[in-house]
Short mmCIF file of N, CA and C in Angstrom, two decimals:
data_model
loop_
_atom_site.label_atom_id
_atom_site.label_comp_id
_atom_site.label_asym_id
_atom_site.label_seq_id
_atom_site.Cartn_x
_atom_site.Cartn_y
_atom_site.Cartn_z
N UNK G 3 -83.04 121.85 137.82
CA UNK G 3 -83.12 123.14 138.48
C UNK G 3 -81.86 123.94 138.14
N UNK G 4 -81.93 125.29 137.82
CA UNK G 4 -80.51 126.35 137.21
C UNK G 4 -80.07 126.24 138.77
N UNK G 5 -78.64 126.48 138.60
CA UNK G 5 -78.35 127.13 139.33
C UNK G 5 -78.50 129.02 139.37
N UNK G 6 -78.65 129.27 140.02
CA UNK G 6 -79.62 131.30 140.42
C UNK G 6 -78.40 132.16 140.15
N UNK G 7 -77.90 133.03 139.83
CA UNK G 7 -77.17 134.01 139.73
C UNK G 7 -77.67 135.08 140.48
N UNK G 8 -77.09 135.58 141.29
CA UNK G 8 -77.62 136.53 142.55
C UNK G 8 -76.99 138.32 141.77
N UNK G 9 -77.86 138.95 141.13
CA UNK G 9 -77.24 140.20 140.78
C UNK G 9 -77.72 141.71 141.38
N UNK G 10 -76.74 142.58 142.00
CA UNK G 10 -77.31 143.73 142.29
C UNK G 10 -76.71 144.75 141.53
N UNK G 11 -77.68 145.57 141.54
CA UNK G 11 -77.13 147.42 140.59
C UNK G 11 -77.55 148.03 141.87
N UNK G 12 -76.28 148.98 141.56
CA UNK G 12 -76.39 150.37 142.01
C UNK G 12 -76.24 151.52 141.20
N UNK G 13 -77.08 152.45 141.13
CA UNK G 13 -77.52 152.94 140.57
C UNK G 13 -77.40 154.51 141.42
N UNK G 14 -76.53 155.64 141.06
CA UNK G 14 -76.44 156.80 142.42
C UNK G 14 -76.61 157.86 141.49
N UNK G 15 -77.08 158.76 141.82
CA UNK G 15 -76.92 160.06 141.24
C UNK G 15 -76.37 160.99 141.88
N UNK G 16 -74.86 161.37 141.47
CA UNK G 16 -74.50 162.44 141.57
C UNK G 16 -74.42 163.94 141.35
N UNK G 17 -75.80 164.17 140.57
CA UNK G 17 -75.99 165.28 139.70
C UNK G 17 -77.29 165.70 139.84
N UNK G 18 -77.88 164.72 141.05
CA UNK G 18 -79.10 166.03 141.87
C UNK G 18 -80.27 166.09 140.75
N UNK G 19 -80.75 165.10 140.09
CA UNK G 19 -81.40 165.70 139.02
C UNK G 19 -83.25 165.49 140.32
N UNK G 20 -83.92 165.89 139.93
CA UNK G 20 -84.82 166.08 140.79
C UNK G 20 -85.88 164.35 140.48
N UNK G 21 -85.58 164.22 138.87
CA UNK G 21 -86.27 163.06 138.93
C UNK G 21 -85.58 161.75 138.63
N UNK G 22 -84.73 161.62 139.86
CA UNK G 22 -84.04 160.41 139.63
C UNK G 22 -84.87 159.34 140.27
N UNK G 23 -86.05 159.31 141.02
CA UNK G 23 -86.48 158.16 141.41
C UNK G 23 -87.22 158.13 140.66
N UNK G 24 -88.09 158.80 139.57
CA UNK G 24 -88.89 158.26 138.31
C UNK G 24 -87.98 157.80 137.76
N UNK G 25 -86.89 158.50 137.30
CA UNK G 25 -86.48 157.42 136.01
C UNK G 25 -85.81 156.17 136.74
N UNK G 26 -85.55 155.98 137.75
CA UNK G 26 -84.94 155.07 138.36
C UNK G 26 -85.70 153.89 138.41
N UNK G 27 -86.87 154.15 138.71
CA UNK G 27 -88.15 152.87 138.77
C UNK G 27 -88.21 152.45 137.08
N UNK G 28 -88.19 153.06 135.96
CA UNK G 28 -88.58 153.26 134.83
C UNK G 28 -88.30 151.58 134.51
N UNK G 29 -87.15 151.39 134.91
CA UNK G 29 -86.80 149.62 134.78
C UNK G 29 -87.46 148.77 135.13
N UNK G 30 -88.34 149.21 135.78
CA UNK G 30 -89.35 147.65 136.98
C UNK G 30 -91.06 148.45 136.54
N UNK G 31 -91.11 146.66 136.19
CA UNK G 31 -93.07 146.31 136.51
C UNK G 31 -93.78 146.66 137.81
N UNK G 32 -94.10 147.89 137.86
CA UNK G 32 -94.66 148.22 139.19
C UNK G 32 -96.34 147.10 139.40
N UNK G 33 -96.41 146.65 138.22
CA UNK G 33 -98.26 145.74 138.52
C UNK G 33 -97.53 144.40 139.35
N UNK G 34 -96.69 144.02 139.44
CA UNK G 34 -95.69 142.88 139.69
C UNK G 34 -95.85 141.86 138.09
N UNK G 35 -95.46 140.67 138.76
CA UNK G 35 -95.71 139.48 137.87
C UNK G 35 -96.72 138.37 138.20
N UNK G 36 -97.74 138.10 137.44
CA UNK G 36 -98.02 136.62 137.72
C UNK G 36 -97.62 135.35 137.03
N UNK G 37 -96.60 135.54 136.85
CA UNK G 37 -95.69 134.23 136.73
C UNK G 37 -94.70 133.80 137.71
N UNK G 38 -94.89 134.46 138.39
CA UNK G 38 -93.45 134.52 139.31
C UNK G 38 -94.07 133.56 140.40
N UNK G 39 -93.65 132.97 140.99
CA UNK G 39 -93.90 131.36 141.40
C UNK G 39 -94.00 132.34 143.16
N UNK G 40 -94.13 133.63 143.42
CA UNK G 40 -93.95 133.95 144.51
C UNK G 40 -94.77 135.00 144.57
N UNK G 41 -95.03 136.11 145.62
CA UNK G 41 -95.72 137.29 145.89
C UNK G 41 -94.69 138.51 145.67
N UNK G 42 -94.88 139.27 144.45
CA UNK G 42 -93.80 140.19 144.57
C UNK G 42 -94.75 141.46 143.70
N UNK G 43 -94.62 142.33 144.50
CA UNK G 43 -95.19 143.43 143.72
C UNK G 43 -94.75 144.17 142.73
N UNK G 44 -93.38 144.16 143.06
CA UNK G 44 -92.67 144.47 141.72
C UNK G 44 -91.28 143.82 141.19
N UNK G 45 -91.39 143.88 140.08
CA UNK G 45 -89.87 143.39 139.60
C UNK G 45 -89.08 143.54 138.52
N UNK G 46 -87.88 143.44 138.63
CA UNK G 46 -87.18 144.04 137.04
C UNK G 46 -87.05 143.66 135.83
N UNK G 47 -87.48 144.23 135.21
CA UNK G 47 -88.69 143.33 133.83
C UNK G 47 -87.58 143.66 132.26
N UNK G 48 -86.74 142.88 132.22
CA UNK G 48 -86.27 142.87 131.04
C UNK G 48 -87.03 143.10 129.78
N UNK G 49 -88.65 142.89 129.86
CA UNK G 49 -88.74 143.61 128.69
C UNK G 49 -89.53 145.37 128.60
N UNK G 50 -88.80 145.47 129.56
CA UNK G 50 -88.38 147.07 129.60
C UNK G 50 -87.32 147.50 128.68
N UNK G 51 -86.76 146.61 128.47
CA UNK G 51 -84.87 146.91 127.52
C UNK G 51 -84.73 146.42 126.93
N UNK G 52 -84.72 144.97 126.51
CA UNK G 52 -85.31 144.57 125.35
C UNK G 52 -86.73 143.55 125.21
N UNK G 53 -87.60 143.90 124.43
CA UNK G 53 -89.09 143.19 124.72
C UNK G 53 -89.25 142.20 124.08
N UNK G 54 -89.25 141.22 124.45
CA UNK G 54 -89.66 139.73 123.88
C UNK G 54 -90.60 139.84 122.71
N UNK G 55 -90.73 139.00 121.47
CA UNK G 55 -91.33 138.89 120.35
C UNK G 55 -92.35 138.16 120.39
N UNK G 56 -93.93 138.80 120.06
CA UNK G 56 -94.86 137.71 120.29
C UNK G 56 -94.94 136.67 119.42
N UNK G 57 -94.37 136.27 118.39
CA UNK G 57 -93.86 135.32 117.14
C UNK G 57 -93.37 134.53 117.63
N UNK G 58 -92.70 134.80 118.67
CA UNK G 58 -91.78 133.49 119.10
C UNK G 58 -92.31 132.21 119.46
N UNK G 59 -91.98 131.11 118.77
CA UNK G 59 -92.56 129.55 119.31
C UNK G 59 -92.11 128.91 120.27
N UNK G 60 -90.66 129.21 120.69
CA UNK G 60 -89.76 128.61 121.75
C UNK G 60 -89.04 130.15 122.28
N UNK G 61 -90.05 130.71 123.58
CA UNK G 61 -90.05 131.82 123.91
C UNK G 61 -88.26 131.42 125.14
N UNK G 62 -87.79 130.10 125.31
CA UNK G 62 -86.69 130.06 126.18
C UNK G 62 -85.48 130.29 125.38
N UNK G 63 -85.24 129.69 124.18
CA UNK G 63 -84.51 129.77 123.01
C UNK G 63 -84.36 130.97 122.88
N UNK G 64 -85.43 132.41 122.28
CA UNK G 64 -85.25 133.30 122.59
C UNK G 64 -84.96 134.20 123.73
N UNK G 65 -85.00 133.86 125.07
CA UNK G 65 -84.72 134.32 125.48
C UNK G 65 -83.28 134.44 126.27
N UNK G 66 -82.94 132.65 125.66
CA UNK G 66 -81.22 132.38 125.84
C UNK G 66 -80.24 133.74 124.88
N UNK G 67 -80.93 133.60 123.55
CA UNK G 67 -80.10 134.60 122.58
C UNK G 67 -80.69 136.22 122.96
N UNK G 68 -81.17 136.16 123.57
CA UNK G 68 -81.85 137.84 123.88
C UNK G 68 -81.43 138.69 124.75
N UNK G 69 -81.21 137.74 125.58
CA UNK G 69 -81.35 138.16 126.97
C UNK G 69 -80.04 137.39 127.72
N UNK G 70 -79.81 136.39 127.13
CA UNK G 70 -78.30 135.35 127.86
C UNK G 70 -78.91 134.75 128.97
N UNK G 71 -80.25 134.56 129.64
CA UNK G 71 -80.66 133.88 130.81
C UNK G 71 -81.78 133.24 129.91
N UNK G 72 -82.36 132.06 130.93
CA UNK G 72 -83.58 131.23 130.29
C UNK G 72 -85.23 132.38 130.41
N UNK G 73 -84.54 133.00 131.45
CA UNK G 73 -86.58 133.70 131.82
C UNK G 73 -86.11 134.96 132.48
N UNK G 74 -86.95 135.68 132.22
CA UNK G 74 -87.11 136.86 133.14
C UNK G 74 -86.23 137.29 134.38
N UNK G 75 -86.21 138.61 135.01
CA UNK G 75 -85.40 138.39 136.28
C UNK G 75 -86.80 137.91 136.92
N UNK G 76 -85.71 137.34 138.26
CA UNK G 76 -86.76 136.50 139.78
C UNK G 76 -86.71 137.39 140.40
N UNK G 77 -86.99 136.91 141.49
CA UNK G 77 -87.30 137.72 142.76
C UNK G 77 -86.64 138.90 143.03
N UNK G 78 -86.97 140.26 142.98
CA UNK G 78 -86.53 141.60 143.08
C UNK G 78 -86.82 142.26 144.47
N UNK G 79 -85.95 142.94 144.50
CA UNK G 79 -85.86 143.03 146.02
C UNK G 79 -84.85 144.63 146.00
N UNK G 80 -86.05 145.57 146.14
CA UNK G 80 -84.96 146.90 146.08
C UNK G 80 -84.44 147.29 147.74
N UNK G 81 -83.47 147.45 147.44
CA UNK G 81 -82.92 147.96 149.35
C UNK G 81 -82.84 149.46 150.01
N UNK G 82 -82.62 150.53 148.48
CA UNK G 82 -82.85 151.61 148.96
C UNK G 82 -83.28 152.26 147.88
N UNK G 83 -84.17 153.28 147.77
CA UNK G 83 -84.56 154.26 146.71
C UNK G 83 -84.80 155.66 147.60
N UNK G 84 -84.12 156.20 147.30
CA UNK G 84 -83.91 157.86 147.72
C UNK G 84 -83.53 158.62 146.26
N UNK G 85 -83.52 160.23 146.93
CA UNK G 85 -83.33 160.85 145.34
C UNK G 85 -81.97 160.58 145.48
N UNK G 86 -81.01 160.18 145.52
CA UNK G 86 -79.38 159.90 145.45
C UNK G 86 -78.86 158.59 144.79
N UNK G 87 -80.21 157.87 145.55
CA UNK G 87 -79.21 156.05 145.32
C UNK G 87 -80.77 155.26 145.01
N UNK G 88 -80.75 154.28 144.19
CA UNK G 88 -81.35 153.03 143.87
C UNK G 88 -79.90 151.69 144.11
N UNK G 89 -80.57 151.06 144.59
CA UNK G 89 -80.26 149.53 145.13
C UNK G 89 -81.12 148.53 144.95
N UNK G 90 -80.72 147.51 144.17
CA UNK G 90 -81.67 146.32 143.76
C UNK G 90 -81.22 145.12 143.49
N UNK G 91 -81.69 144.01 144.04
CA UNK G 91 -81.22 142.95 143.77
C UNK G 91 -82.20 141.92 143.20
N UNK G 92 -81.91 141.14 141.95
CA UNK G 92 -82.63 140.34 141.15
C UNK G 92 -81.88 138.82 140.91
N UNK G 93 -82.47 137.86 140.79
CA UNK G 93 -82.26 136.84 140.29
C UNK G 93 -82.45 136.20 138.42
N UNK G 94 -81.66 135.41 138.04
CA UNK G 94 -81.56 135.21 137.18
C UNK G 94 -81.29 133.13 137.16
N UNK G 95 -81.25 132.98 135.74
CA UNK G 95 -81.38 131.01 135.82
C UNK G 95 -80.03 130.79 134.82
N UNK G 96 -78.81 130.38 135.43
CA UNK G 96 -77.25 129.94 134.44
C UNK G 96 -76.75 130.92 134.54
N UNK G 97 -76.92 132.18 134.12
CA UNK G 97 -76.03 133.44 133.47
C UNK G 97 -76.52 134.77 133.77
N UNK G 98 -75.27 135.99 133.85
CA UNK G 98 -75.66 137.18 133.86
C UNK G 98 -76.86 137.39 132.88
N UNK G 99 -77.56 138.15 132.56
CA UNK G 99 -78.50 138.83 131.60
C UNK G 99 -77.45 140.20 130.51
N UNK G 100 -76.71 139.41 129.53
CA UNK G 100 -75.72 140.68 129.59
C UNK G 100 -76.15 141.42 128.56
N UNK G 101 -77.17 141.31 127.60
CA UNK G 101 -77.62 142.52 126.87
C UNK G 101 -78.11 143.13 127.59
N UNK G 102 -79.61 142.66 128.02
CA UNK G 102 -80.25 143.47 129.76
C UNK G 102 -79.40 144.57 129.89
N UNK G 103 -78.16 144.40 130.86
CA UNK G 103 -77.07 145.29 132.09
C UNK G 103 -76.84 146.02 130.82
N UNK G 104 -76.14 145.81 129.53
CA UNK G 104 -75.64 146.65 128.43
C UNK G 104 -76.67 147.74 128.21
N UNK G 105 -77.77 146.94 128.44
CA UNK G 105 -79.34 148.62 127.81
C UNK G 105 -79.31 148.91 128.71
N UNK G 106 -79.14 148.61 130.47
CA UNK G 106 -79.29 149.31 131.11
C UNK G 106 -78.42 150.20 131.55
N UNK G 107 -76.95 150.05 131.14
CA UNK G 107 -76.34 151.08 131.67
C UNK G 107 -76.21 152.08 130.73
N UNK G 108 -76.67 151.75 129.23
CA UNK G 108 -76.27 152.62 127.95
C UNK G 108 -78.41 153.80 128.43
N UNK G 109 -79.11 153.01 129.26
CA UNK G 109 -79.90 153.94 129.31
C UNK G 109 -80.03 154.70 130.56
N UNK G 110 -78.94 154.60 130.97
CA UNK G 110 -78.86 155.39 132.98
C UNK G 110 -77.52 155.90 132.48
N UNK G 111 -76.50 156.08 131.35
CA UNK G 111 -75.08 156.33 131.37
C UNK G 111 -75.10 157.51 132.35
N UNK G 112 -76.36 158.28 132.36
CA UNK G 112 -75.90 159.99 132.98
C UNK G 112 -75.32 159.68 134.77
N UNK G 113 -75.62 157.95 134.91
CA UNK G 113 -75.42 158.25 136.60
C UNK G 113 -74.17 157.03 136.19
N UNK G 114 -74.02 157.24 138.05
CA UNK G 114 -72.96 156.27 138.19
C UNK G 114 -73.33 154.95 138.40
N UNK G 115 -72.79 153.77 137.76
CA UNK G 115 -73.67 152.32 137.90
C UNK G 115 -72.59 151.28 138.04
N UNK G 116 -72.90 150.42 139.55
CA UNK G 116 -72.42 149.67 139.70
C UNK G 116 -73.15 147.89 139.57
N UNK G 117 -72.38 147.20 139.10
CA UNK G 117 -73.29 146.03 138.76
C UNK G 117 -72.66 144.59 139.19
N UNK G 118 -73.09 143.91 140.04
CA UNK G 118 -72.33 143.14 140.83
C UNK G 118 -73.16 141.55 140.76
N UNK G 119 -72.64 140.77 140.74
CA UNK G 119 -73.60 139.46 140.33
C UNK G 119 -72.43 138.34 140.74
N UNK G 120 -72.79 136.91 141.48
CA UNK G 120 -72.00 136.12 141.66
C UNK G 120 -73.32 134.62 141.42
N UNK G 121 -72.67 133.42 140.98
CA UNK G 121 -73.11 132.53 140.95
C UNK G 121 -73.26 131.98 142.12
N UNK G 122 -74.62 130.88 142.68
CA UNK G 122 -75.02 130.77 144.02
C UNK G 122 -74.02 129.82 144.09
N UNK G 123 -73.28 129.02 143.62
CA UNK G 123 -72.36 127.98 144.20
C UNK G 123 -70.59 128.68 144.19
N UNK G 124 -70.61 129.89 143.87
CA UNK G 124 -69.73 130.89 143.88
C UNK G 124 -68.75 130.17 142.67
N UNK G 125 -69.00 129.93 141.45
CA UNK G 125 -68.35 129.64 140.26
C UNK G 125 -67.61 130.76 139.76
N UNK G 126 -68.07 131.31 139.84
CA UNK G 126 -67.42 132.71 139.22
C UNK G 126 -68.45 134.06 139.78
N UNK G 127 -67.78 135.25 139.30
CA UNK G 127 -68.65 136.79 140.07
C UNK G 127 -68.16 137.82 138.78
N UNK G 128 -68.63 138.81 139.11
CA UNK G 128 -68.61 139.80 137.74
C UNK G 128 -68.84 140.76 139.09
N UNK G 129 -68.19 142.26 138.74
CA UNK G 129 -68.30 143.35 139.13
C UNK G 129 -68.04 144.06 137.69
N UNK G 130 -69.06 145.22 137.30
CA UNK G 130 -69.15 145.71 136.48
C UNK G 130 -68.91 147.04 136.86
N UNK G 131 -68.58 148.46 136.35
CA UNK G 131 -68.76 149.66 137.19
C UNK G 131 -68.82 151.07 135.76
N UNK G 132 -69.34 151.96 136.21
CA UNK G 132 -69.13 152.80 134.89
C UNK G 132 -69.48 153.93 135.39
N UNK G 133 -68.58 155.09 135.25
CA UNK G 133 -68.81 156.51 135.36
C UNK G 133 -70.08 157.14 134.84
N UNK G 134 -70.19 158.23 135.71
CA UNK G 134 -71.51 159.17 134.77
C UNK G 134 -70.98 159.83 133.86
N UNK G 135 -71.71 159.69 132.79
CA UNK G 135 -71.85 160.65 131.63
C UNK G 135 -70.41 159.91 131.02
N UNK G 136 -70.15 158.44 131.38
CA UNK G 136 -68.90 158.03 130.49
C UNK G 136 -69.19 156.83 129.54
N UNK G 137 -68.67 156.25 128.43
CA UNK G 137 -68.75 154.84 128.02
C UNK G 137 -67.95 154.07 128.07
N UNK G 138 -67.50 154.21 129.04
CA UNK G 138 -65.96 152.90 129.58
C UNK G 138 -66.25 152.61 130.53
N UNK G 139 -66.48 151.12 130.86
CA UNK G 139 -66.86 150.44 131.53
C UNK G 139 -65.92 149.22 132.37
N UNK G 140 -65.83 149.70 133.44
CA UNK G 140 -64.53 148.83 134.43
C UNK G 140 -65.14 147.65 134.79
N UNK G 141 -64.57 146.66 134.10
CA UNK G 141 -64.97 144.86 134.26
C UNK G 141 -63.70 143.95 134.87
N UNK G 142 -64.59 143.70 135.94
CA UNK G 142 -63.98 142.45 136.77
C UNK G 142 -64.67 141.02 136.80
N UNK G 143 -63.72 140.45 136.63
CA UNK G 143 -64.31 138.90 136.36
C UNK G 143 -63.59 137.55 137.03
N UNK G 144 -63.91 137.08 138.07
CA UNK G 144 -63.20 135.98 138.94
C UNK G 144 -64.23 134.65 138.66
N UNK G 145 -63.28 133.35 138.72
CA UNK G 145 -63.91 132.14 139.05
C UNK G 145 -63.41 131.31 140.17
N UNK G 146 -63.57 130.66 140.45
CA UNK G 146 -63.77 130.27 141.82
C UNK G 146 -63.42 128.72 141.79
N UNK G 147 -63.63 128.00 140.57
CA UNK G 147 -63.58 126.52 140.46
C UNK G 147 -62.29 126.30 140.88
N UNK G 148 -62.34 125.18 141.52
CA UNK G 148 -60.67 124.26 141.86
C UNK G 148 -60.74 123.26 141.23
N UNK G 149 -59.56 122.97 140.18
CA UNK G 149 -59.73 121.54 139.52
C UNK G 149 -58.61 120.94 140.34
#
């Protein structure tokens, strides 16, 4: 069994655009999943950002080098969607998803995005953060192990 990586984005718009909750959803499978070992109507579907290859024979392999996690995000769970702010929290299996967060903030750059993720046995945490309309990206990175 992975240990889960617990990750949330925030996602705000400061710039009033009228359709920030369309493009805001634009990231998530509104049909849900039926793979997902649970009831979820929707969830954040990495291959929204980058799309898995139907060629592939060892679809985990690819998705270790693709994606940096074994499968898909898990269980999604948005907390707020207004025209201002999206809030969402997803699961993942070993590792951040760090191409994923890279397309996603290189395809939301116009807002402000915060990206926050800690391992469930608290090994280490990542806070990610990035201005609107900027490409510099403020990275924090702690571990937690005691040898």
């Amino acid at each position: 069994m992975p240990n889960i990586i617990h990750n949330t984005i925030i996602l705000e718009n400061n710039i009033n655009t009228a359709s920030f909750k369309d493009e805001a959803l634009e990231g998530f499978n509104l049909e849900g999943c039926p793979d997902l070992p649970f009831d979820n109507d929707i969830y954040f579907d990495f291959n929204i950002f980058i799309p898995q290859t139907k060629e592939t024979k060892d679809i985990e392999k690819w998705n270790l080098k693709n994606w940096n996690t074994k499968w898909n995000a898990g269980r999604t769970v948005i907390e707020e969607l207004n025209n201002n702010k999206l809030i969402f929290h997803f699961d993942t299996a070993w590792d951040i998803p760090t191409p994923i967060i890279k397309a996603y903030f290189k395809k939301y750059k116009a807002y402000e995005i915060t990206y926050n993720a800690h391992e469930e046995m608290n090994a280490f945490s990542y806070k990610i953060t990035q201005e609107e309309n900027k490409n510099i990206l403020k990275v924090e990175y702690s571990t937690f192990y005691l040898l």
